[in-house]
Each structure stands twice: as C-alpha cells, then as structure tokens.
Coordinates of N, CA and C in Angstrom, one line a residue:
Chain A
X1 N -43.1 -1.0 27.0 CA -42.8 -1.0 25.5 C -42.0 0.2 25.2
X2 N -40.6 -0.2 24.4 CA -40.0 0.9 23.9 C -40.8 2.4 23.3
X3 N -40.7 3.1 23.6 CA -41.6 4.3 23.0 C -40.3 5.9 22.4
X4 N -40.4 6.4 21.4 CA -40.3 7.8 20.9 C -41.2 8.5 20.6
X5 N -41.4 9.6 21.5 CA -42.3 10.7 21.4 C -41.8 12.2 20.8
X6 N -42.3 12.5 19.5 CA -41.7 13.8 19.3 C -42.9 14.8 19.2
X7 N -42.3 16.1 19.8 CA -43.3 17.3 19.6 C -43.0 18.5 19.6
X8 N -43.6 19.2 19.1 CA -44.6 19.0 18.0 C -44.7 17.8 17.3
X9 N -46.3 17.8 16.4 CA -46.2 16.6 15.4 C -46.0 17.6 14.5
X10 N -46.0 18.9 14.3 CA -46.3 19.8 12.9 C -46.0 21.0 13.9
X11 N -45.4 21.9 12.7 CA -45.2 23.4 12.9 C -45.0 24.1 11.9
X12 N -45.6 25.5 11.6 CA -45.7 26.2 10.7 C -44.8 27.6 11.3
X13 N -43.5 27.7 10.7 CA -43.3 29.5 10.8 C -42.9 30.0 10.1
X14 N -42.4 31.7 10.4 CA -41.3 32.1 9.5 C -40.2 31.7 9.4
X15 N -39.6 32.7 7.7 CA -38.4 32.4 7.6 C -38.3 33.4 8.8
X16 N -36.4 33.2 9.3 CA -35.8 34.1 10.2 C -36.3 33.6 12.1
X17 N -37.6 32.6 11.8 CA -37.8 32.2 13.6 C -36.4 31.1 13.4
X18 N -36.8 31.0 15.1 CA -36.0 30.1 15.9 C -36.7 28.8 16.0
X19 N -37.1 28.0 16.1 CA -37.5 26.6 16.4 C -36.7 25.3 17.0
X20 N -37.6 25.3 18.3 CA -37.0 23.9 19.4 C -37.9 22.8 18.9
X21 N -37.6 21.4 18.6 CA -38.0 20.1 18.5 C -37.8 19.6 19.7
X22 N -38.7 18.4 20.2 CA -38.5 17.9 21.4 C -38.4 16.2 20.8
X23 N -38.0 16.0 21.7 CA -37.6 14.1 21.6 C -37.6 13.8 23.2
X24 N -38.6 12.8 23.7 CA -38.8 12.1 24.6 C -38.1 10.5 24.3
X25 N -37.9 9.8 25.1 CA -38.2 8.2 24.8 C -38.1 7.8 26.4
X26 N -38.5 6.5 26.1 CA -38.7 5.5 27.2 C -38.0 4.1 26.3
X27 N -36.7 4.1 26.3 CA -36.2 2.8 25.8 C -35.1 2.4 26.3
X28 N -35.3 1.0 26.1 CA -34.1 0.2 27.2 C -32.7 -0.1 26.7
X29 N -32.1 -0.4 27.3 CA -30.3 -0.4 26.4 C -30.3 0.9 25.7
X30 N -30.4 2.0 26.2 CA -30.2 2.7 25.5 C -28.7 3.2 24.9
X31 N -28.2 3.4 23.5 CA -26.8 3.6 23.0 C -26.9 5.0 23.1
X32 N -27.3 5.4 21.9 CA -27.5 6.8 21.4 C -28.9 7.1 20.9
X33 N -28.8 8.5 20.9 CA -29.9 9.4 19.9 C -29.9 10.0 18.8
X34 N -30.2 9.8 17.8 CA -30.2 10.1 16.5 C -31.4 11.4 15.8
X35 N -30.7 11.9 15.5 CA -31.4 13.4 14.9 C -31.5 12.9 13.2
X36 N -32.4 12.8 12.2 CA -32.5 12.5 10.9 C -33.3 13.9 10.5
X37 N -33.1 14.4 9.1 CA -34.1 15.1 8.2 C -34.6 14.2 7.0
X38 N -36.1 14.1 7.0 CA -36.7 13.6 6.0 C -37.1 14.6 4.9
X39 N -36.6 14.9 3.5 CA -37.2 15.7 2.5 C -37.9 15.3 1.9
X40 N -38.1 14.2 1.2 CA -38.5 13.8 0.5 C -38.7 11.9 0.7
X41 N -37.8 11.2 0.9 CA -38.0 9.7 0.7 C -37.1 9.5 2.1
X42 N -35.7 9.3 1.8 CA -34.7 9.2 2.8 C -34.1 10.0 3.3
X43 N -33.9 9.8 4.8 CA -33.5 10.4 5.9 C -32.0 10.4 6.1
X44 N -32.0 11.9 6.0 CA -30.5 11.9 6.0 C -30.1 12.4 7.7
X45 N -28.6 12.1 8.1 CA -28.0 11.8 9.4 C -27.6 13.5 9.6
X46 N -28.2 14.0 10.9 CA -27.9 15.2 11.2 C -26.8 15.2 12.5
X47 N -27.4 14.4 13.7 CA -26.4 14.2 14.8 C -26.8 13.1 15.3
X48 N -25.8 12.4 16.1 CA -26.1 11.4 17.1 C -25.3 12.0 18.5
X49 N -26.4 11.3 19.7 CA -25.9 12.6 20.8 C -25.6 11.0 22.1
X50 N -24.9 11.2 22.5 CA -24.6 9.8 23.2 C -24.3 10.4 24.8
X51 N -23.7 11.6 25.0 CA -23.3 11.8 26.3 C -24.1 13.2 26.9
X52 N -25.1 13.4 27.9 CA -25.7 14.1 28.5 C -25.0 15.4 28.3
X53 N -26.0 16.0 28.0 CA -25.3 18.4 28.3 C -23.8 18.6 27.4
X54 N -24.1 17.5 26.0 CA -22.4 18.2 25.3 C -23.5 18.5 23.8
X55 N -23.5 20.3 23.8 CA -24.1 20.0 22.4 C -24.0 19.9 21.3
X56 N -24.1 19.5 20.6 CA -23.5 19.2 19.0 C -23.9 20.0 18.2
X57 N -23.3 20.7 16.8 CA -24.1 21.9 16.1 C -23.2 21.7 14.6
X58 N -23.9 22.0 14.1 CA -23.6 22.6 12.7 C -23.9 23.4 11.9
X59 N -23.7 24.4 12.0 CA -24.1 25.1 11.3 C -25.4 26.2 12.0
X60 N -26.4 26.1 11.5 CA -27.4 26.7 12.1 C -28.6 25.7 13.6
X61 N -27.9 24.5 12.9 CA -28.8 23.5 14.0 C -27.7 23.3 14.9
X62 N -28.4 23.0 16.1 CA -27.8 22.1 17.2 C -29.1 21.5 18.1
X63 N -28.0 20.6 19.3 CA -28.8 19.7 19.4 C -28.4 18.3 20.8
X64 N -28.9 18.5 21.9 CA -28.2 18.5 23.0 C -29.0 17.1 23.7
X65 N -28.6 16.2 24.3 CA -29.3 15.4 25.2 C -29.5 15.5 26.8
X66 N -30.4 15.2 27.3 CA -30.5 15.1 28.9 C -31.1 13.5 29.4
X67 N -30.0 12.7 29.6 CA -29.9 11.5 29.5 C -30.8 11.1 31.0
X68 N -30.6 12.1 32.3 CA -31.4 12.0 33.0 C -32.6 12.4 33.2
X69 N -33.3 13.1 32.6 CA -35.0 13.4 32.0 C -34.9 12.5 30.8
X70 N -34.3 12.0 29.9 CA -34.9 11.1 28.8 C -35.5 12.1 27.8
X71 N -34.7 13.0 27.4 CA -34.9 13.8 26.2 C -34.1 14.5 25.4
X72 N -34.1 14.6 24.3 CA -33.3 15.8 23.4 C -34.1 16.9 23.0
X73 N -33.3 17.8 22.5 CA -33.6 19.1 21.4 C -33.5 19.2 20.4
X74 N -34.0 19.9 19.2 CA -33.2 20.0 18.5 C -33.5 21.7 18.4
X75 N -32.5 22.5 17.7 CA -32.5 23.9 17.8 C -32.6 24.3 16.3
X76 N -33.1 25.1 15.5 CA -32.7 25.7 14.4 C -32.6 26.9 14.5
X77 N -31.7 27.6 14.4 CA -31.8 29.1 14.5 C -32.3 29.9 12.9
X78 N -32.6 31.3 12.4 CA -32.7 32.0 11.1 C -33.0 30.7 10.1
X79 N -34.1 30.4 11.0 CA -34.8 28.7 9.7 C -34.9 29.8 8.1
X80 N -34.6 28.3 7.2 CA -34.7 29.1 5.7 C -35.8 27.9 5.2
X81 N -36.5 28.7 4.0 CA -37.4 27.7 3.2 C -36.9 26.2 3.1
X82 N -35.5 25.9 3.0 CA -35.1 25.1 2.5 C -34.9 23.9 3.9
X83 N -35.3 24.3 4.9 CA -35.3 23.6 6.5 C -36.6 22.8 6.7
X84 N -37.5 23.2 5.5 CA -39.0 22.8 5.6 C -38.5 21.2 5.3
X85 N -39.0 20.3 6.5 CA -38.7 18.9 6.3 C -39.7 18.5 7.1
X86 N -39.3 16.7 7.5 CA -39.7 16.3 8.9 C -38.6 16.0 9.4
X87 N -38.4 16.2 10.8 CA -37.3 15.7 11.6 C -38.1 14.8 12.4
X88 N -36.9 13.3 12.2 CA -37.0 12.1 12.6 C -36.0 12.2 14.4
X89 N -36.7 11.5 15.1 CA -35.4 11.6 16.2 C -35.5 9.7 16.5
X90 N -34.5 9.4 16.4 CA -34.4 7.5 16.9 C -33.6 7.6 17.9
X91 N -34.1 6.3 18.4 CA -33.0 6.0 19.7 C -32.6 4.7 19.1
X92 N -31.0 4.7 19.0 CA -30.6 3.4 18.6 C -29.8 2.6 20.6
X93 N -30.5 1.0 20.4 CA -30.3 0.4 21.4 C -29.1 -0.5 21.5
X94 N -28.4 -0.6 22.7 CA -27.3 -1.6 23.0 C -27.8 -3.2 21.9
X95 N -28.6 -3.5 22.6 CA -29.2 -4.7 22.4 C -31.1 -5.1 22.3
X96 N -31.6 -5.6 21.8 CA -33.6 -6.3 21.8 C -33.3 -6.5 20.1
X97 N -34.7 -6.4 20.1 CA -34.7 -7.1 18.7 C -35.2 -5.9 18.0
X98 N -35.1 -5.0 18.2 CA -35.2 -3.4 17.4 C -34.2 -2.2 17.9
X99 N -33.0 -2.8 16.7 CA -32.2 -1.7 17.3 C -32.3 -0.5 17.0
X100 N -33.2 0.3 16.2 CA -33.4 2.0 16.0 C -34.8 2.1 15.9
X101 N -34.9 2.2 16.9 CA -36.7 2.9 17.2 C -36.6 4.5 16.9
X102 N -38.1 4.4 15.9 CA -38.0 5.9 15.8 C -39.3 6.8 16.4
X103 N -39.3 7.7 16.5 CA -40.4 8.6 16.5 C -41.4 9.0 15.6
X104 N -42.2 9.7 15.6 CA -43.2 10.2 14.3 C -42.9 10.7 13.7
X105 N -41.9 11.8 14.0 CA -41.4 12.5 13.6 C -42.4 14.3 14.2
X106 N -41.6 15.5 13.0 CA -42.0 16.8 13.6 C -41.9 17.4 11.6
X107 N -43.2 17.4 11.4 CA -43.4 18.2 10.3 C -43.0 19.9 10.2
X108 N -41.9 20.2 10.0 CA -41.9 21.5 10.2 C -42.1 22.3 8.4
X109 N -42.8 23.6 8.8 CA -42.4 24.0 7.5 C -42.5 25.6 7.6
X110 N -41.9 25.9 6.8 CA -40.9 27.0 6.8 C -41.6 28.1 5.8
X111 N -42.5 29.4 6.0 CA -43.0 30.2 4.8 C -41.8 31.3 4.7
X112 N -42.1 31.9 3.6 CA -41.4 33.1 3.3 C -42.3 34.3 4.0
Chain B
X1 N -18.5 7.4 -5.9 CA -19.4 5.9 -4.5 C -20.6 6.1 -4.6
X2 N -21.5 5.5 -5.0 CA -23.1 5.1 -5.1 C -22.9 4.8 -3.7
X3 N -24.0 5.5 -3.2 CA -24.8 5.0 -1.9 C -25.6 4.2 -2.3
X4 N -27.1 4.4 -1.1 CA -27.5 2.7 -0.9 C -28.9 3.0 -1.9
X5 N -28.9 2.3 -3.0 CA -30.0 2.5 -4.2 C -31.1 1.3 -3.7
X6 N -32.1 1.7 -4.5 CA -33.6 0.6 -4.4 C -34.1 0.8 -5.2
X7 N -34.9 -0.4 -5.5 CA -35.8 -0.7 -7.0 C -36.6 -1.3 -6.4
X8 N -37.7 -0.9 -7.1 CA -38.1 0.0 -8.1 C -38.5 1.1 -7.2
X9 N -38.7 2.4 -7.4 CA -39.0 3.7 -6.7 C -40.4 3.6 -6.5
X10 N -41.5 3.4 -7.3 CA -42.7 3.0 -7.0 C -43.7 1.8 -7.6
X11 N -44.4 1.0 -6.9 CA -44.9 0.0 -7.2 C -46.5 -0.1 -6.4
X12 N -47.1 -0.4 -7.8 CA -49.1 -0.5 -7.4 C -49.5 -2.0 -7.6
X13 N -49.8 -2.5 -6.1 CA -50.0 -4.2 -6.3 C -51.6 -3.9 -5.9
X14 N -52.3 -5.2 -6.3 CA -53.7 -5.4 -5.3 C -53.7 -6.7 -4.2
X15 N -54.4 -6.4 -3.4 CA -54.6 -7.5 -1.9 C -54.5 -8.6 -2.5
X16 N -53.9 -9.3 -1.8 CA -53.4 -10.6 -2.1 C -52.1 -11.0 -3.1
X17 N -51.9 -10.1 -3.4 CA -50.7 -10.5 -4.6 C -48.9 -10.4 -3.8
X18 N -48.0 -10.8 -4.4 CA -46.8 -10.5 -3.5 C -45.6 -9.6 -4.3
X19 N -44.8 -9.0 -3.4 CA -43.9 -8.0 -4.0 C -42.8 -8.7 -3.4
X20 N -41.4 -7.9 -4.3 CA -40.3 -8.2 -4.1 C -39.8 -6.6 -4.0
X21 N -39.4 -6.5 -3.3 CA -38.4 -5.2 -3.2 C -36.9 -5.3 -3.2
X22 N -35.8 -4.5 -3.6 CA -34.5 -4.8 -3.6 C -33.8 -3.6 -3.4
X23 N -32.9 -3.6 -2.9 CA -31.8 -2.8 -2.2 C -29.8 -3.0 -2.2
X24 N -29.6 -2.2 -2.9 CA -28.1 -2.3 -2.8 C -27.2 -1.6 -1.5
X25 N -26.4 -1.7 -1.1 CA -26.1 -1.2 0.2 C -25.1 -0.5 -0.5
X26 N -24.4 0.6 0.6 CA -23.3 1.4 -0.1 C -22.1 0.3 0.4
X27 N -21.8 1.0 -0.5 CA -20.1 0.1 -1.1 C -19.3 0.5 0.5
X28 N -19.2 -1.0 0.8 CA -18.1 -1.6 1.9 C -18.7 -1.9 3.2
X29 N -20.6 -1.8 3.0 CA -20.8 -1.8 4.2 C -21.4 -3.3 3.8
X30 N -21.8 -4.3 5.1 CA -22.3 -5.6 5.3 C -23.3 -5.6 5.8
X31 N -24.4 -4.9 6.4 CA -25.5 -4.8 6.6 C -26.3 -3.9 6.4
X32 N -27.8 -4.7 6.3 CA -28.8 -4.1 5.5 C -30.1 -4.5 6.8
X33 N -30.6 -2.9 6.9 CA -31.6 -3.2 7.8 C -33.2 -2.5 6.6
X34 N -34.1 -3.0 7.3 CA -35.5 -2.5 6.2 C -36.3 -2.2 7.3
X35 N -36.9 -1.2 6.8 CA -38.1 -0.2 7.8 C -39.3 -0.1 6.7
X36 N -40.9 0.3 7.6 CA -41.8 0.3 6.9 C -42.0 1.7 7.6
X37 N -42.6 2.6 6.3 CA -42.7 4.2 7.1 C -44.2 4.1 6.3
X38 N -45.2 4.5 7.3 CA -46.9 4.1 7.0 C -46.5 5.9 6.9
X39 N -47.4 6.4 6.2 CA -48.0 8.2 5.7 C -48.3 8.3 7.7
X40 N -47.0 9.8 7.5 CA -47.4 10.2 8.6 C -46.7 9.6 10.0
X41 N -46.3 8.9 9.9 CA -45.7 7.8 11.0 C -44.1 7.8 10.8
X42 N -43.2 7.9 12.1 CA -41.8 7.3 11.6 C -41.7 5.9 10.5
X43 N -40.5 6.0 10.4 CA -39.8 4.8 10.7 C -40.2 3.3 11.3
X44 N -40.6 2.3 10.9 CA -40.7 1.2 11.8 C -39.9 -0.5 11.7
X45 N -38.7 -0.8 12.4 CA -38.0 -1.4 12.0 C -38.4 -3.0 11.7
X46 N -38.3 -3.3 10.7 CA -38.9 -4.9 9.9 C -37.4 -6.0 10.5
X47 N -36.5 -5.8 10.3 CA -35.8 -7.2 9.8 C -34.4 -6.7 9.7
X48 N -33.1 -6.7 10.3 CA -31.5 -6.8 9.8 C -31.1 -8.1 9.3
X49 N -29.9 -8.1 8.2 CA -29.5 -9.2 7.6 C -27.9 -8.8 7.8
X50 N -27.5 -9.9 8.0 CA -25.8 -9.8 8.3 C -25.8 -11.2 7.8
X51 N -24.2 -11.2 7.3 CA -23.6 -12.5 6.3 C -24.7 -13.4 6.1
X52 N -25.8 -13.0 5.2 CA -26.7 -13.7 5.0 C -28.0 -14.3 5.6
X53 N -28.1 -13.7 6.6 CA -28.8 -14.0 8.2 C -29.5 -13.6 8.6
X54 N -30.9 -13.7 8.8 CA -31.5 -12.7 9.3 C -31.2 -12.4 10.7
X55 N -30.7 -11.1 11.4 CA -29.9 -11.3 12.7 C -31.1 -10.5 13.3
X56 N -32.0 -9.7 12.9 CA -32.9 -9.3 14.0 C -33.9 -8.9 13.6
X57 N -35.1 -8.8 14.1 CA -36.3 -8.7 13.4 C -37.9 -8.2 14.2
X58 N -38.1 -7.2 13.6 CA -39.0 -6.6 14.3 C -40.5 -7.1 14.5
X59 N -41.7 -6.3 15.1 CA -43.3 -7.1 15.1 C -43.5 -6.8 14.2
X60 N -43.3 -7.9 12.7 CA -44.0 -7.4 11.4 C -44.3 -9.4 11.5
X61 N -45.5 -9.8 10.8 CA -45.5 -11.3 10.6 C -45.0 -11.5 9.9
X62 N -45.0 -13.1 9.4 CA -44.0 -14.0 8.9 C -44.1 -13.7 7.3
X63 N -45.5 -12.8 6.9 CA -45.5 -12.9 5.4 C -44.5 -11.6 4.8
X64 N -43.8 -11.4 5.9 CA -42.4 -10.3 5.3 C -41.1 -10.9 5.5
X65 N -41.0 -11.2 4.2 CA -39.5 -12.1 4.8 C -38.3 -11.2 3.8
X66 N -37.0 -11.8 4.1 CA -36.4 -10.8 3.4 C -34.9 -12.3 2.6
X67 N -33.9 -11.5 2.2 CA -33.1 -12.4 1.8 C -31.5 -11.4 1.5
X68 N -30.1 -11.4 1.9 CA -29.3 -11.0 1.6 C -28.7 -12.0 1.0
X69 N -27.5 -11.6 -0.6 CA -27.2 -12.0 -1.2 C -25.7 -12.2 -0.9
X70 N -24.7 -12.8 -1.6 CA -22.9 -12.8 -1.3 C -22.7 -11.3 -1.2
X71 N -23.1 -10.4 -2.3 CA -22.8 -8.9 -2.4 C -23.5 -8.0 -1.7
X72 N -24.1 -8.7 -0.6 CA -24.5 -7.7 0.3 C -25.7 -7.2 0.0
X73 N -26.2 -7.6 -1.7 CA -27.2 -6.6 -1.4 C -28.8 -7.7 -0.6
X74 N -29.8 -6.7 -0.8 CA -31.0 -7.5 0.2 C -32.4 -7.4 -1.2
X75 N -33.5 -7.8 -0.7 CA -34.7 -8.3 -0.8 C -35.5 -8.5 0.1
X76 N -36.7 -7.6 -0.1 CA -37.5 -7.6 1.0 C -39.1 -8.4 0.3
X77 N -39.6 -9.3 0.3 CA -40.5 -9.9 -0.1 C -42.0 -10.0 1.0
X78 N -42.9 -9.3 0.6 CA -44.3 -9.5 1.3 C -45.3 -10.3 0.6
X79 N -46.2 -11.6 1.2 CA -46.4 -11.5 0.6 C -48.2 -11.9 0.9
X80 N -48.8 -12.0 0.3 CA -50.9 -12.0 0.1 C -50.8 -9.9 1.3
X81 N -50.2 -9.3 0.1 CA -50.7 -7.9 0.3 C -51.5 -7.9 1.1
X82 N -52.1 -6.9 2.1 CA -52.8 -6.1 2.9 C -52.9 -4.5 2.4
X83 N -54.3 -3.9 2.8 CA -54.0 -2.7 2.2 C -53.2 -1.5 3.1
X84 N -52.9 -2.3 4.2 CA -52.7 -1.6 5.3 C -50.8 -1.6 4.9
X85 N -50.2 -2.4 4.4 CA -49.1 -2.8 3.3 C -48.6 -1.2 2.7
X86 N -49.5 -0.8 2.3 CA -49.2 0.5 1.6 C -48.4 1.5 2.5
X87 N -47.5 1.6 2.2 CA -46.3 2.6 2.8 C -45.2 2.6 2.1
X88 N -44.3 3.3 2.6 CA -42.5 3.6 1.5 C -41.9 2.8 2.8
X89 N -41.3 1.7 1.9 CA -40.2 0.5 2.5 C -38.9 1.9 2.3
X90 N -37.9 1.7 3.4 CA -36.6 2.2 3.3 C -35.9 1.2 3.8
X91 N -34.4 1.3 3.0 CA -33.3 0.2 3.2 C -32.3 0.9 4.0
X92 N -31.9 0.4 4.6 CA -30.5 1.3 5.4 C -29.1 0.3 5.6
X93 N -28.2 0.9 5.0 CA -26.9 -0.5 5.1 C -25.8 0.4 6.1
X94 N -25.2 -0.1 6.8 CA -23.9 0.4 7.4 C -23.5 -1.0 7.8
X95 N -22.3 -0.6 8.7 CA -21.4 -1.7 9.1 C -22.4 -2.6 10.8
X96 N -21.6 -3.7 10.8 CA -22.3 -4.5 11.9 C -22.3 -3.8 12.7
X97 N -20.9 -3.1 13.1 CA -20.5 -2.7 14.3 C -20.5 -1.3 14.5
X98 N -21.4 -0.4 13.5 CA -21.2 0.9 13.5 C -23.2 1.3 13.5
X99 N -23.6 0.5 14.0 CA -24.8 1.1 13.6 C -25.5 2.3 13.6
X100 N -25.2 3.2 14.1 CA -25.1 4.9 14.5 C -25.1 5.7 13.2
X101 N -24.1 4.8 11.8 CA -23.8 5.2 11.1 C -25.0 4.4 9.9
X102 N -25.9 4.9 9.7 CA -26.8 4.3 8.6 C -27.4 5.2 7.6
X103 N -26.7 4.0 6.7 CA -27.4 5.5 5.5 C -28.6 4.9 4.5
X104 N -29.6 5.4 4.3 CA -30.7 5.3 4.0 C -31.0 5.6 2.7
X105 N -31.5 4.3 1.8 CA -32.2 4.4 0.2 C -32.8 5.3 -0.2
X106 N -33.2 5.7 -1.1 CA -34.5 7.1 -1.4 C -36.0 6.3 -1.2
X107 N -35.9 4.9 -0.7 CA -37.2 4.1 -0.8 C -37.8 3.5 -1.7
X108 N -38.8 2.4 -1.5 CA -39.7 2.3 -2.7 C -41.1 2.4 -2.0
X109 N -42.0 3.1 -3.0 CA -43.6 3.3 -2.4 C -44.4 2.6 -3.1
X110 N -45.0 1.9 -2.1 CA -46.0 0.8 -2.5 C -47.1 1.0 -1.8
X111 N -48.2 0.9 -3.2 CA -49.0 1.2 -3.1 C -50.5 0.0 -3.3
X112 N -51.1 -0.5 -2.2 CA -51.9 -1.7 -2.6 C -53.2 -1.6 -2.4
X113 N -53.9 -1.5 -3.4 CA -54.9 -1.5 -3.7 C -56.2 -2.4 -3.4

C-alpha cells in the first residue's frame, strides 16, 4: 500500500531555531514530491522536488530529495511566529487511482 | 483572477441526511480534484473530474459521488451522513496535464452530528 510518513507529527520551538521536517514514502510511479503549508483551511504550494540532491529554496526554507532512500527535508532556517503551520509533504504519482497521496502532515509551532 | 472558491465555508448536517458541496476552479484550469482532511490527518484523495468525467477515484464508497459542470466547476455530494463524515472537504483545480500545479479552496467544514 502506497504510504507518506512525516516526522515529527508536532514540534514546538523558538523563534530564531532551525527546524528539519522529514518525508518518507513508499509509493509506486512515483513523479514528484510536494512540500504544502497548511494555515488555516488550504494548502498552499511551497516546492515540488522531482530530481535527487538538487535543493530548492526560497527564501528561508529549502528542501531537497533523496530518491534513493525515499525521502525529503524540509529546512527552515531563523523560523518566525508567522511559520507556525502544518507542513503537508504528497507524493504525486505517474499513474493508480490516487494521484497525490499525502502525509499527516508536521504541526509545527513557533513561540516568541 | 479568483482562485479556486467553495461554498459554503461551513455546514452542520445529522446522520443520515445528504450534503452538496460546490467548488469553482481557478480560471483556465479543467480539473477538479476533492480530498477529505479528517482533524489531524492529511489530505485524502476522493475523486478527479475532467471534461465531465469522473477520471479517478479514490477508497471512499459509492455514497460520495461528485459531478463537473460545462464551466468546470464541480460538486461533491455525500450522501445518508456518517459521523465519521465530519471533516473539511478541500477542492483543488489545475490543468490535466500539469498536476504538480494544484491550487487548493479555503475548504468547506462539515460537521455531522
């Protein structure tokens, strides 16, 4: 069975830490990997990572794949209150009858 | 450019009764996919519609059926509620061939009693 594992499920830090997200899966046809922030309702598009060890960034996040272990990262560097979300990680597939499987996601939140 | 809107934002049914949910897609895209997000849990994909069709469909039963319209937009219909039902439906529309690129409703939360 297709599977997305993320972890942490929850994390609490300061402002000014650093924080690594993990993304596992076990899915077949695999296309790409998808990085989402949830604030409130909908999930907005942070990166999609398609080719092993090229990392993607913007800004204060980035966010890298290892296509041969079957995982991503995600990085936040000098997290701000305003990073307090959940990050969603999906694996969207070639082909089956579920093309964006997602994860639980990773409750992060952010104190002053 | 409106993105991809849904109605109604929140809705309280009781077991057994049926709902209609509705979703507009953003402007120029042809498909509309629907996820059920249970408290706490991702994402879980229900049903894609292309030119009218249901083209793919996840392990949800048959009392979730959905419907796309000429203008793209969709309808997601459940129906004799479960309380297990209670979750925020999200709509996501992008192009057939772009699916990487999906942009996602603010949701509706339904809540069944």
């Amino acid at each position: 069975e297709d599977k997305v594992v993320q972890s942490p499920l929850s994390l609490v830090v300061h402002e000014g830490d650093t924080v690594t997200l993990n993304c596992s899966y076990e899915v077949t046809n695999f296309r790409s990997l998808l990085w989402y922030k949830q604030e409130k309702k909908a999930p907005t598009f942070l990166f999609m990572l398609t080719s092993s060890g090229i990392e993607k960034k913007s800004g204060r996040l980035s966010s890298i794949l290892d296509k041969k272990e079957l995982f991503s990262i995600l990085n936040i560097t000098a997290t701000q209150t305003g990073d307090s979300a959940v990050y969603l990680c999906a694996v969207l597939r070639v082909s089956g009858n579920t093309p964006l499987v997602f994860g639980k996601g990773t409750r992060l939140s952010v104190i002053a | 450019d409106a993105g991809v809107t849904q109605s109604p934002t929140h809705l309280i049914k009781t077991r057994g009764q049926q709902v209609t949910l509705r979703c507009s897609p953003k402007s120029g895209h042809d498909t509309v996919s629907w996820y059920q997000q249970a408290l706490g849990q991702g994402p879980q994909f229900i049903f894609q519609y292309y030119e009218e069709e249901e083209r793919q469909r996840g392990n949800f039963p048959d009392r979730f059926s959905g419907h796309q319209f000429p203008n793209y937009s969709s309808e997601l219909n459940v129906n004799a509620l479960l309380l297990g039902d209670s979750a925020l439906y999200l709509c996501a529309s992008s192009l057939l061939y772009d699916q990487e690129t999906q942009y996602f409703g603010p949701g509706t939360r339904l809540l069944v009693l």
